[in-house]
PDB file of C-alpha atoms in Angstrom:
ATOM      1  CA  UNK Z   1       2.253 -18.336 -35.139  1.00 90.00           C
ATOM      2  CA  UNK Z   2      -0.849 -16.882 -33.334  1.00 95.00           C
ATOM      3  CA  UNK Z   3      -3.433 -18.755 -35.606  1.00 97.00           C
ATOM      4  CA  UNK Z   4      -1.508 -22.122 -34.863  1.00 97.00           C
ATOM      5  CA  UNK Z   5      -1.591 -21.247 -31.124  1.00 96.00           C
ATOM      6  CA  UNK Z   6      -5.440 -20.690 -31.204  1.00 96.00           C
ATOM      7  CA  UNK Z   7      -6.079 -23.928 -33.041  1.00 97.00           C
ATOM      8  CA  UNK Z   8      -3.961 -25.774 -30.589  1.00 96.00           C
ATOM      9  CA  UNK Z   9      -5.974 -24.121 -27.731  1.00 95.00           C
ATOM     10  CA  UNK Z  10      -9.253 -25.035 -29.350  1.00 95.00           C
ATOM     11  CA  UNK Z  11      -8.284 -28.577 -29.636  1.00 95.00           C
ATOM     12  CA  UNK Z  12      -7.722 -28.710 -25.958  1.00 93.00           C
ATOM     13  CA  UNK Z  13     -11.219 -27.603 -25.327  1.00 90.00           C
ATOM     14  CA  UNK Z  14     -12.904 -30.295 -27.381  1.00 90.00           C
ATOM     15  CA  UNK Z  15     -13.557 -34.050 -26.784  1.00 90.00           C
ATOM     16  CA  UNK Z  16     -11.306 -36.678 -28.473  1.00 90.00           C
ATOM     17  CA  UNK Z  17     -12.109 -37.574 -32.041  1.00 92.00           C
ATOM     18  CA  UNK Z  18     -13.885 -34.002 -32.346  1.00 96.00           C
ATOM     19  CA  UNK Z  19     -12.668 -32.020 -35.381  1.00 97.00           C
ATOM     20  CA  UNK Z  20     -12.700 -28.344 -36.097  1.00 97.00           C
ATOM     21  CA  UNK Z  21     -14.928 -26.691 -38.742  1.00 98.00           C
ATOM     22  CA  UNK Z  22     -13.553 -23.143 -39.370  1.00 98.00           C
ATOM     23  CA  UNK Z  23     -16.130 -20.427 -40.021  1.00 98.00           C
ATOM     24  CA  UNK Z  24     -14.388 -17.841 -42.339  1.00 98.00           C
ATOM     25  CA  UNK Z  25     -17.442 -16.004 -43.557  1.00 97.00           C
ATOM     26  CA  UNK Z  26     -17.303 -12.277 -44.281  1.00 96.00           C
ATOM     27  CA  UNK Z  27     -13.699 -12.362 -45.356  1.00 96.00           C
ATOM     28  CA  UNK Z  28     -12.833 -14.226 -42.257  1.00 96.00           C
ATOM     29  CA  UNK Z  29     -14.360 -11.564 -40.316  1.00 94.00           C
ATOM     30  CA  UNK Z  30     -12.075  -8.939 -42.087  1.00 92.00           C
ATOM     31  CA  UNK Z  31      -8.799 -10.953 -41.504  1.00 94.00           C
ATOM     32  CA  UNK Z  32      -8.592 -12.061 -45.278  1.00 95.00           C
ATOM     33  CA  UNK Z  33     -10.248 -15.400 -46.154  1.00 97.00           C
ATOM     34  CA  UNK Z  34      -7.782 -16.704 -48.677  1.00 98.00           C
ATOM     35  CA  UNK Z  35      -4.735 -16.153 -46.515  1.00 97.00           C
ATOM     36  CA  UNK Z  36      -6.560 -17.512 -43.448  1.00 97.00           C
ATOM     37  CA  UNK Z  37      -7.960 -20.496 -45.152  1.00 98.00           C
ATOM     38  CA  UNK Z  38      -4.566 -21.521 -46.862  1.00 97.00           C
ATOM     39  CA  UNK Z  39      -2.933 -21.309 -43.416  1.00 97.00           C
ATOM     40  CA  UNK Z  40      -5.690 -23.229 -41.683  1.00 98.00           C
ATOM     41  CA  UNK Z  41      -5.585 -25.946 -44.298  1.00 97.00           C
ATOM     42  CA  UNK Z  42      -1.730 -26.090 -43.867  1.00 97.00           C
ATOM     43  CA  UNK Z  43      -2.366 -26.542 -40.090  1.00 96.00           C
ATOM     44  CA  UNK Z  44      -4.729 -29.443 -40.727  1.00 96.00           C
ATOM     45  CA  UNK Z  45      -8.271 -27.879 -40.860  1.00 97.00           C
ATOM     46  CA  UNK Z  46     -10.208 -29.926 -43.364  1.00 97.00           C
ATOM     47  CA  UNK Z  47     -13.793 -28.243 -43.305  1.00 98.00           C
ATOM     48  CA  UNK Z  48     -14.585 -24.628 -43.764  1.00 98.00           C
ATOM     49  CA  UNK Z  49     -18.004 -22.816 -43.468  1.00 98.00           C
ATOM     50  CA  UNK Z  50     -19.004 -19.596 -45.126  1.00 98.00           C
ATOM     51  CA  UNK Z  51     -22.244 -17.529 -45.613  1.00 97.00           C
ATOM     52  CA  UNK Z  52     -22.648 -17.175 -49.331  1.00 97.00           C
ATOM     53  CA  UNK Z  53     -21.608 -19.126 -52.498  1.00 98.00           C
ATOM     54  CA  UNK Z  54     -19.490 -16.229 -53.873  1.00 98.00           C
ATOM     55  CA  UNK Z  55     -17.296 -16.687 -50.679  1.00 98.00           C
ATOM     56  CA  UNK Z  56     -17.096 -20.488 -51.398  1.00 98.00           C
ATOM     57  CA  UNK Z  57     -16.148 -20.137 -54.986  1.00 98.00           C
ATOM     58  CA  UNK Z  58     -13.536 -17.463 -54.270  1.00 98.00           C
ATOM     59  CA  UNK Z  59     -11.894 -20.157 -51.903  1.00 98.00           C
ATOM     60  CA  UNK Z  60     -12.098 -22.728 -54.565  1.00 98.00           C
ATOM     61  CA  UNK Z  61     -10.452 -20.507 -57.207  1.00 98.00           C
ATOM     62  CA  UNK Z  62      -7.789 -19.735 -54.776  1.00 97.00           C
ATOM     63  CA  UNK Z  63      -6.774 -23.377 -54.192  1.00 97.00           C
ATOM     64  CA  UNK Z  64      -8.687 -24.500 -51.236  1.00 98.00           C
ATOM     65  CA  UNK Z  65      -9.397 -28.195 -51.572  1.00 97.00           C
ATOM     66  CA  UNK Z  66     -11.303 -28.899 -48.228  1.00 98.00           C
ATOM     67  CA  UNK Z  67     -14.886 -29.244 -47.719  1.00 98.00           C
ATOM     68  CA  UNK Z  68     -16.896 -25.999 -47.720  1.00 98.00           C
ATOM     69  CA  UNK Z  69     -20.294 -25.624 -46.130  1.00 98.00           C
ATOM     70  CA  UNK Z  70     -22.593 -22.752 -47.109  1.00 98.00           C
ATOM     71  CA  UNK Z  71     -24.568 -21.751 -44.103  1.00 98.00           C
ATOM     72  CA  UNK Z  72     -27.141 -19.650 -45.782  1.00 97.00           C
ATOM     73  CA  UNK Z  73     -29.387 -19.306 -48.738  1.00 97.00           C
ATOM     74  CA  UNK Z  74     -28.179 -20.131 -52.276  1.00 98.00           C
ATOM     75  CA  UNK Z  75     -30.633 -19.186 -55.017  1.00 97.00           C
ATOM     76  CA  UNK Z  76     -31.655 -22.062 -57.318  1.00 97.00           C
ATOM     77  CA  UNK Z  77     -30.213 -20.235 -60.353  1.00 96.00           C
ATOM     78  CA  UNK Z  78     -26.834 -21.001 -58.753  1.00 97.00           C
ATOM     79  CA  UNK Z  79     -27.586 -24.667 -57.906  1.00 97.00           C
ATOM     80  CA  UNK Z  80     -25.287 -25.613 -60.924  1.00 97.00           C
ATOM     81  CA  UNK Z  81     -22.374 -23.775 -59.223  1.00 98.00           C
ATOM     82  CA  UNK Z  82     -22.710 -25.960 -56.139  1.00 98.00           C
ATOM     83  CA  UNK Z  83     -22.096 -29.041 -58.208  1.00 96.00           C
ATOM     84  CA  UNK Z  84     -19.400 -27.634 -60.403  1.00 97.00           C
ATOM     85  CA  UNK Z  85     -17.238 -26.393 -57.283  1.00 98.00           C
ATOM     86  CA  UNK Z  86     -18.106 -29.383 -55.177  1.00 97.00           C
ATOM     87  CA  UNK Z  87     -19.711 -27.368 -52.366  1.00 98.00           C
ATOM     88  CA  UNK Z  88     -21.894 -28.396 -49.495  1.00 98.00           C
ATOM     89  CA  UNK Z  89     -25.238 -26.522 -49.360  1.00 98.00           C
ATOM     90  CA  UNK Z  90     -27.389 -26.151 -46.138  1.00 98.00           C
ATOM     91  CA  UNK Z  91     -30.914 -27.368 -46.461  1.00 98.00           C
ATOM     92  CA  UNK Z  92     -32.927 -24.536 -44.905  1.00 96.00           C
ATOM     93  CA  UNK Z  93     -36.485 -25.844 -45.194  1.00 97.00           C
ATOM     94  CA  UNK Z  94     -38.362 -28.884 -46.772  1.00 97.00           C
ATOM     95  CA  UNK Z  95     -39.460 -26.765 -49.670  1.00 97.00           C
ATOM     96  CA  UNK Z  96     -35.896 -25.620 -50.317  1.00 98.00           C
ATOM     97  CA  UNK Z  97     -34.668 -29.169 -50.249  1.00 98.00           C
ATOM     98  CA  UNK Z  98     -37.335 -30.326 -52.764  1.00 97.00           C
ATOM     99  CA  UNK Z  99     -36.064 -27.510 -55.096  1.00 97.00           C
ATOM    100  CA  UNK Z 100     -32.445 -28.891 -54.761  1.00 98.00           C
ATOM    101  CA  UNK Z 101     -33.538 -32.425 -55.088  1.00 97.00           C
ATOM    102  CA  UNK Z 102     -35.384 -31.800 -58.297  1.00 97.00           C
ATOM    103  CA  UNK Z 103     -32.356 -29.888 -59.693  1.00 97.00           C
ATOM    104  CA  UNK Z 104     -30.237 -32.895 -59.058  1.00 97.00           C
ATOM    105  CA  UNK Z 105     -32.829 -35.166 -60.603  1.00 96.00           C
ATOM    106  CA  UNK Z 106     -33.098 -33.245 -63.892  1.00 96.00           C
ATOM    107  CA  UNK Z 107     -29.320 -32.769 -64.121  1.00 96.00           C
ATOM    108  CA  UNK Z 108     -28.432 -36.195 -63.101  1.00 95.00           C
ATOM    109  CA  UNK Z 109     -26.008 -35.104 -60.283  1.00 94.00           C
ATOM    110  CA  UNK Z 110     -25.840 -35.297 -56.430  1.00 92.00           C
ATOM    111  CA  UNK Z 111     -24.965 -32.146 -54.367  1.00 96.00           C
ATOM    112  CA  UNK Z 112     -23.554 -32.600 -50.964  1.00 97.00           C
ATOM    113  CA  UNK Z 113     -25.954 -31.047 -48.398  1.00 98.00           C
ATOM    114  CA  UNK Z 114     -26.279 -30.654 -44.621  1.00 98.00           C
ATOM    115  CA  UNK Z 115     -29.571 -30.593 -42.797  1.00 98.00           C
ATOM    116  CA  UNK Z 116     -30.136 -27.612 -40.410  1.00 98.00           C
ATOM    117  CA  UNK Z 117     -32.416 -28.572 -37.507  1.00 98.00           C
ATOM    118  CA  UNK Z 118     -34.041 -25.573 -35.690  1.00 98.00           C
ATOM    119  CA  UNK Z 119     -34.090 -26.598 -32.151  1.00 97.00           C
ATOM    120  CA  UNK Z 120     -34.846 -23.052 -30.666  1.00 96.00           C
ATOM    121  CA  UNK Z 121     -33.120 -20.240 -32.586  1.00 96.00           C
ATOM    122  CA  UNK Z 122     -36.179 -19.934 -34.878  1.00 94.00           C
ATOM    123  CA  UNK Z 123     -34.365 -18.754 -37.952  1.00 93.00           C
ATOM    124  CA  UNK Z 124     -33.141 -21.088 -40.570  1.00 95.00           C
ATOM    125  CA  UNK Z 125     -33.732 -24.863 -40.546  1.00 97.00           C
ATOM    126  CA  UNK Z 126     -36.558 -27.465 -39.972  1.00 97.00           C
ATOM    127  CA  UNK Z 127     -38.318 -26.818 -36.604  1.00 97.00           C
ATOM    128  CA  UNK Z 128     -38.008 -29.864 -34.243  1.00 97.00           C
ATOM    129  CA  UNK Z 129     -39.591 -29.756 -30.797  1.00 96.00           C
ATOM    130  CA  UNK Z 130     -39.805 -33.419 -30.200  1.00 95.00           C
ATOM    131  CA  UNK Z 131     -43.290 -34.039 -31.604  1.00 95.00           C
ATOM    132  CA  UNK Z 132     -44.370 -36.274 -34.464  1.00 94.00           C
ATOM    133  CA  UNK Z 133     -45.766 -33.209 -36.428  1.00 96.00           C
ATOM    134  CA  UNK Z 134     -42.075 -31.671 -36.536  1.00 96.00           C
ATOM    135  CA  UNK Z 135     -40.478 -35.120 -37.136  1.00 97.00           C
ATOM    136  CA  UNK Z 136     -42.368 -35.911 -40.341  1.00 96.00           C
ATOM    137  CA  UNK Z 137     -40.927 -33.186 -42.563  1.00 96.00           C
ATOM    138  CA  UNK Z 138     -37.404 -33.986 -41.431  1.00 97.00           C
ATOM    139  CA  UNK Z 139     -37.901 -37.659 -42.316  1.00 97.00           C
ATOM    140  CA  UNK Z 140     -39.225 -36.675 -45.794  1.00 96.00           C
ATOM    141  CA  UNK Z 141     -36.106 -34.646 -46.416  1.00 96.00           C
ATOM    142  CA  UNK Z 142     -33.859 -37.444 -45.560  1.00 97.00           C
ATOM    143  CA  UNK Z 143     -35.675 -39.717 -47.705  1.00 95.00           C
ATOM    144  CA  UNK Z 144     -35.123 -37.694 -50.945  1.00 94.00           C
ATOM    145  CA  UNK Z 145     -33.304 -39.844 -53.456  1.00 91.00           C
ATOM    146  CA  UNK Z 146     -31.116 -37.213 -55.205  1.00 93.00           C
ATOM    147  CA  UNK Z 147     -29.649 -35.349 -52.274  1.00 94.00           C
ATOM    148  CA  UNK Z 148     -26.304 -36.551 -50.852  1.00 95.00           C
ATOM    149  CA  UNK Z 149     -26.846 -35.679 -47.156  1.00 97.00           C
ATOM    150  CA  UNK Z 150     -23.325 -35.448 -45.477  1.00 98.00           C
ATOM    151  CA  UNK Z 151     -24.167 -33.579 -42.263  1.00 98.00           C
ATOM    152  CA  UNK Z 152     -26.658 -32.542 -39.967  1.00 98.00           C
ATOM    153  CA  UNK Z 153     -26.366 -29.478 -37.394  1.00 98.00           C
ATOM    154  CA  UNK Z 154     -28.157 -26.946 -35.215  1.00 98.00           C
ATOM    155  CA  UNK Z 155     -27.306 -23.528 -33.706  1.00 97.00           C
ATOM    156  CA  UNK Z 156     -27.432 -22.123 -30.228  1.00 97.00           C
ATOM    157  CA  UNK Z 157     -28.699 -18.425 -29.799  1.00 96.00           C
ATOM    158  CA  UNK Z 158     -27.707 -18.046 -26.104  1.00 96.00           C
ATOM    159  CA  UNK Z 159     -24.749 -20.255 -25.698  1.00 94.00           C
ATOM    160  CA  UNK Z 160     -22.725 -17.006 -24.962  1.00 91.00           C
ATOM    161  CA  UNK Z 161     -24.797 -16.412 -21.830  1.00 91.00           C
ATOM    162  CA  UNK Z 162     -24.219 -17.911 -18.245  1.00 88.00           C
ATOM    163  CA  UNK Z 163     -27.568 -16.931 -16.819  1.00 92.00           C
ATOM    164  CA  UNK Z 164     -29.373 -20.050 -15.464  1.00 95.00           C
ATOM    165  CA  UNK Z 165     -32.215 -19.679 -17.935  1.00 97.00           C
ATOM    166  CA  UNK Z 166     -29.922 -19.361 -20.831  1.00 96.00           C
ATOM    167  CA  UNK Z 167     -27.920 -22.382 -19.913  1.00 95.00           C
ATOM    168  CA  UNK Z 168     -30.955 -24.433 -19.463  1.00 97.00           C
ATOM    169  CA  UNK Z 169     -32.212 -23.275 -23.044  1.00 98.00           C
ATOM    170  CA  UNK Z 170     -28.862 -24.402 -24.640  1.00 97.00           C
ATOM    171  CA  UNK Z 171     -28.850 -27.659 -22.856  1.00 98.00           C
ATOM    172  CA  UNK Z 172     -32.599 -28.278 -23.894  1.00 98.00           C
ATOM    173  CA  UNK Z 173     -31.567 -27.544 -27.566  1.00 98.00           C
ATOM    174  CA  UNK Z 174     -28.729 -30.118 -27.385  1.00 98.00           C
ATOM    175  CA  UNK Z 175     -30.950 -32.764 -25.822  1.00 98.00           C
ATOM    176  CA  UNK Z 176     -33.609 -32.132 -28.585  1.00 98.00           C
ATOM    177  CA  UNK Z 177     -30.853 -32.565 -31.235  1.00 98.00           C
ATOM    178  CA  UNK Z 178     -29.531 -35.642 -29.737  1.00 98.00           C
ATOM    179  CA  UNK Z 179     -32.991 -37.170 -29.410  1.00 97.00           C
ATOM    180  CA  UNK Z 180     -33.754 -36.503 -33.076  1.00 98.00           C
ATOM    181  CA  UNK Z 181     -30.340 -38.016 -34.164  1.00 98.00           C
ATOM    182  CA  UNK Z 182     -31.188 -41.129 -32.009  1.00 97.00           C
ATOM    183  CA  UNK Z 183     -34.656 -41.421 -33.757  1.00 97.00           C
ATOM    184  CA  UNK Z 184     -33.176 -40.998 -37.182  1.00 98.00           C
ATOM    185  CA  UNK Z 185     -30.361 -43.725 -36.515  1.00 97.00           C
ATOM    186  CA  UNK Z 186     -33.041 -46.149 -35.157  1.00 97.00           C
ATOM    187  CA  UNK Z 187     -34.749 -45.733 -38.524  1.00 96.00           C
ATOM    188  CA  UNK Z 188     -31.576 -46.395 -40.396  1.00 96.00           C
ATOM    189  CA  UNK Z 189     -31.036 -42.950 -41.565  1.00 97.00           C
ATOM    190  CA  UNK Z 190     -27.547 -41.665 -42.257  1.00 96.00           C
ATOM    191  CA  UNK Z 191     -27.203 -38.304 -40.765  1.00 97.00           C
ATOM    192  CA  UNK Z 192     -23.740 -37.644 -41.796  1.00 97.00           C
ATOM    193  CA  UNK Z 193     -21.343 -35.712 -39.621  1.00 98.00           C
ATOM    194  CA  UNK Z 194     -22.911 -33.777 -36.615  1.00 98.00           C
ATOM    195  CA  UNK Z 195     -21.920 -30.290 -35.546  1.00 98.00           C
ATOM    196  CA  UNK Z 196     -23.650 -27.964 -33.100  1.00 98.00           C
ATOM    197  CA  UNK Z 197     -21.149 -25.890 -31.173  1.00 96.00           C
ATOM    198  CA  UNK Z 198     -20.439 -22.328 -32.135  1.00 96.00           C
ATOM    199  CA  UNK Z 199     -17.532 -20.384 -30.406  1.00 94.00           C
ATOM    200  CA  UNK Z 200     -19.546 -19.621 -27.111  1.00 93.00           C
ATOM    201  CA  UNK Z 201     -20.850 -23.264 -26.935  1.00 95.00           C
ATOM    202  CA  UNK Z 202     -17.250 -24.630 -27.431  1.00 94.00           C
ATOM    203  CA  UNK Z 203     -16.164 -22.666 -24.384  1.00 93.00           C
ATOM    204  CA  UNK Z 204     -19.154 -23.190 -22.212  1.00 92.00           C
ATOM    205  CA  UNK Z 205     -20.481 -26.563 -23.241  1.00 94.00           C
ATOM    206  CA  UNK Z 206     -17.296 -28.409 -24.263  1.00 91.00           C
ATOM    207  CA  UNK Z 207     -18.839 -31.823 -23.256  1.00 92.00           C
ATOM    208  CA  UNK Z 208     -21.543 -31.713 -26.059  1.00 95.00           C
ATOM    209  CA  UNK Z 209     -20.597 -34.621 -28.262  1.00 95.00           C
ATOM    210  CA  UNK Z 210     -20.357 -34.104 -31.966  1.00 96.00           C
ATOM    211  CA  UNK Z 211     -18.110 -34.902 -34.914  1.00 97.00           C
ATOM    212  CA  UNK Z 212     -17.015 -31.253 -35.408  1.00 98.00           C
ATOM    213  CA  UNK Z 213     -17.284 -28.024 -33.573  1.00 97.00           C
ATOM    214  CA  UNK Z 214     -18.106 -24.955 -35.757  1.00 97.00           C
ATOM    215  CA  UNK Z 215     -16.077 -21.993 -34.796  1.00 97.00           C
ATOM    216  CA  UNK Z 216     -14.726 -18.828 -36.274  1.00 95.00           C
ATOM    217  CA  UNK Z 217     -14.103 -15.921 -33.935  1.00 93.00           C
ATOM    218  CA  UNK Z 218     -12.391 -18.241 -31.407  1.00 94.00           C
ATOM    219  CA  UNK Z 219      -9.770 -19.272 -33.921  1.00 96.00           C
ATOM    220  CA  UNK Z 220      -8.954 -15.613 -34.652  1.00 95.00           C
ATOM    221  CA  UNK Z 221      -8.856 -14.730 -30.927  1.00 94.00           C
ATOM    222  CA  UNK Z 222     -11.932 -12.483 -31.157  1.00 91.00           C
ATOM    223  CA  UNK Z 223     -13.239 -13.018 -27.638  1.00 86.00           C
ATOM    224  CA  UNK Z 224     -16.368 -10.837 -26.567  1.00 80.00           C
ATOM    225  CA  UNK Z 225     -19.153 -10.759 -24.224  1.00 77.00           C
ATOM    226  CA  UNK Z 226     -19.805 -13.129 -21.445  1.00 77.00           C
ATOM    227  CA  UNK Z 227     -17.321 -15.698 -23.178  1.00 83.00           C
ATOM    228  CA  UNK Z 228     -14.552 -13.332 -22.231  1.00 82.00           C
ATOM    229  CA  UNK Z 229     -14.897 -14.284 -18.648  1.00 82.00           C
ATOM    230  CA  UNK Z 230     -14.523 -18.037 -19.366  1.00 84.00           C
ATOM    231  CA  UNK Z 231     -11.297 -19.337 -17.877  1.00 84.00           C
ATOM    232  CA  UNK Z 232     -10.149 -20.748 -21.169  1.00 84.00           C
ATOM    233  CA  UNK Z 233     -10.695 -17.535 -23.036  1.00 88.00           C
ATOM    234  CA  UNK Z 234      -7.595 -16.009 -21.696  1.00 89.00           C
ATOM    235  CA  UNK Z 235      -5.590 -18.567 -23.617  1.00 91.00           C
ATOM    236  CA  UNK Z 236      -6.604 -17.292 -27.031  1.00 94.00           C
ATOM    237  CA  UNK Z 237      -4.666 -14.356 -28.674  1.00 94.00           C
ATOM    238  CA  UNK Z 238      -5.900 -12.041 -31.273  1.00 93.00           C
ATOM    239  CA  UNK Z 239      -4.246 -12.603 -34.554  1.00 93.00           C
ATOM    240  CA  UNK Z 240      -4.951  -9.203 -35.884  1.00 89.00           C
ATOM    241  CA  UNK Z 241      -3.786  -5.794 -34.773  1.00 85.00           C
ATOM    242  CA  UNK Z 242      -4.162  -2.295 -35.991  1.00 84.00           C
ATOM    243  CA  UNK Z 243      -1.265   0.299 -35.691  1.00 90.00           C
ATOM    244  CA  UNK Z 244      -0.428   3.594 -36.886  1.00 94.00           C
ATOM    245  CA  UNK Z 245       2.557   5.905 -36.377  1.00 96.00           C
ATOM    246  CA  UNK Z 246       2.504   9.308 -34.348  1.00 97.00           C
ATOM    247  CA  UNK Z 247       3.224  12.061 -36.768  1.00 97.00           C
ATOM    248  CA  UNK Z 248       3.581  15.129 -34.337  1.00 97.00           C
ATOM    249  CA  UNK Z 249       3.248  15.725 -30.598  1.00 97.00           C
ATOM    250  CA  UNK Z 250       2.171  19.191 -29.535  1.00 96.00           C
ATOM    251  CA  UNK Z 251       2.228  20.763 -26.217  1.00 97.00           C
ATOM    252  CA  UNK Z 252      -0.977  22.674 -25.678  1.00 96.00           C
ATOM    253  CA  UNK Z 253      -1.971  25.104 -22.870  1.00 97.00           C
ATOM    254  CA  UNK Z 254      -5.020  24.562 -20.584  1.00 97.00           C
ATOM    255  CA  UNK Z 255      -8.637  25.174 -22.022  1.00 97.00           C
ATOM    256  CA  UNK Z 256      -7.510  24.521 -25.664  1.00 96.00           C
ATOM    257  CA  UNK Z 257     -10.195  22.888 -27.839  1.00 95.00           C
ATOM    258  CA  UNK Z 258      -9.062  20.189 -30.306  1.00 92.00           C
ATOM    259  CA  UNK Z 259     -10.057  18.760 -33.711  1.00 88.00           C
ATOM    260  CA  UNK Z 260     -13.369  18.158 -35.423  1.00 84.00           C
ATOM    261  CA  UNK Z 261     -16.235  19.462 -33.252  1.00 85.00           C
ATOM    262  CA  UNK Z 262     -13.794  20.806 -30.656  1.00 90.00           C
ATOM    263  CA  UNK Z 263     -15.080  17.913 -28.502  1.00 86.00           C
ATOM    264  CA  UNK Z 264     -12.024  17.686 -26.357  1.00 90.00           C
ATOM    265  CA  UNK Z 265     -10.696  20.574 -24.139  1.00 94.00           C
ATOM    266  CA  UNK Z 266      -7.419  20.219 -22.267  1.00 95.00           C
ATOM    267  CA  UNK Z 267      -7.829  20.494 -18.506  1.00 95.00           C
ATOM    268  CA  UNK Z 268      -4.294  21.480 -17.995  1.00 97.00           C
ATOM    269  CA  UNK Z 269      -1.182  21.840 -20.177  1.00 97.00           C
ATOM    270  CA  UNK Z 270      -1.027  18.509 -22.100  1.00 97.00           C
ATOM    271  CA  UNK Z 271       0.949  16.787 -24.672  1.00 97.00           C
ATOM    272  CA  UNK Z 272      -1.335  15.960 -27.667  1.00 95.00           C
ATOM    273  CA  UNK Z 273      -0.211  13.270 -30.333  1.00 95.00           C
ATOM    274  CA  UNK Z 274      -1.486  13.175 -33.809  1.00 93.00           C
ATOM    275  CA  UNK Z 275      -1.880   9.626 -35.019  1.00 93.00           C
ATOM    276  CA  UNK Z 276      -1.672   8.850 -38.836  1.00 95.00           C
ATOM    277  CA  UNK Z 277      -5.167   7.081 -39.085  1.00 92.00           C
ATOM    278  CA  UNK Z 278      -8.695   8.370 -39.705  1.00 89.00           C
ATOM    279  CA  UNK Z 279     -12.124   7.300 -40.821  1.00 85.00           C
ATOM    280  CA  UNK Z 280     -10.953   7.179 -44.393  1.00 89.00           C
ATOM    281  CA  UNK Z 281      -8.814   4.264 -43.204  1.00 88.00           C
ATOM    282  CA  UNK Z 282     -11.808   2.536 -41.708  1.00 84.00           C
ATOM    283  CA  UNK Z 283     -11.293   3.938 -38.171  1.00 83.00           C
ATOM    284  CA  UNK Z 284     -14.935   5.010 -37.147  1.00 85.00           C
ATOM    285  CA  UNK Z 285     -15.259   8.739 -36.439  1.00 81.00           C
ATOM    286  CA  UNK Z 286     -17.803   8.029 -33.729  1.00 80.00           C
ATOM    287  CA  UNK Z 287     -14.749   6.553 -31.585  1.00 83.00           C
ATOM    288  CA  UNK Z 288     -13.586  10.143 -31.338  1.00 81.00           C
ATOM    289  CA  UNK Z 289     -12.997  11.610 -27.913  1.00 79.00           C
ATOM    290  CA  UNK Z 290     -12.587   8.428 -26.079  1.00 72.00           C
ATOM    291  CA  UNK Z 291     -15.944   6.882 -26.945  1.00 72.00           C
ATOM    292  CA  UNK Z 292     -14.218   3.503 -27.612  1.00 71.00           C
ATOM    293  CA  UNK Z 293     -11.276   1.521 -26.683  1.00 67.00           C
TER     294      UNK Z 293
END
């Protein structure tokens, strides 16, 4: 099937011994997370990533056994659910890690977690710029006794761009991340699995060495922006299509105005087809009159 094809094409991109973490947040980008996850698991995917804990719990309740990483914030009130459903939580900051560590101490449990390192996106994660000041909070996090840190990762904001400045920025991020991992390992710290490449980075920077790549839209054949011109991009196929039937065809004379707003006027005698789909079906009305494709 098309999903199997895209997984196989993704495996061709990555280095040997690198695995695929499938990002299926937001209902697998509208494709149906339960259906997609079950099929991916059957095809050998053993790690998933989602945005929120409710997405992860839904996967668990529908039989998904693989590891599931929550990429975003989980409120402390729901920490108990991380343990109950065997989920992996991203550590977003030192303060957040302390709260999770304290919860585990009180409840005598260990919750799997991944440390997110901010190497330049400046959103979630602990900032690291190569200085001792930014290293110390990271070291403190790894030395917490009640957290089971099973992974470390970062994220690239401009990996989809092929401008020289953006390429240099992404490469700098990767070098910073590798520098940090080297320091941690020299100190005897177990970083767990490493993953940095999102979909654009997997296409544009396939030689970045990590344990996993973290891709979603690539597996679904959603190719967009600058990554669409990548030579490998043409090998991926969209697994979702939207189709509707034609209900009627009319032949209308020149200068006939058509449909809501009368925004389209025939320039000659034209055949006009009415297709059985509208904004009530999720087809945006602003695409009317050829403002989309």
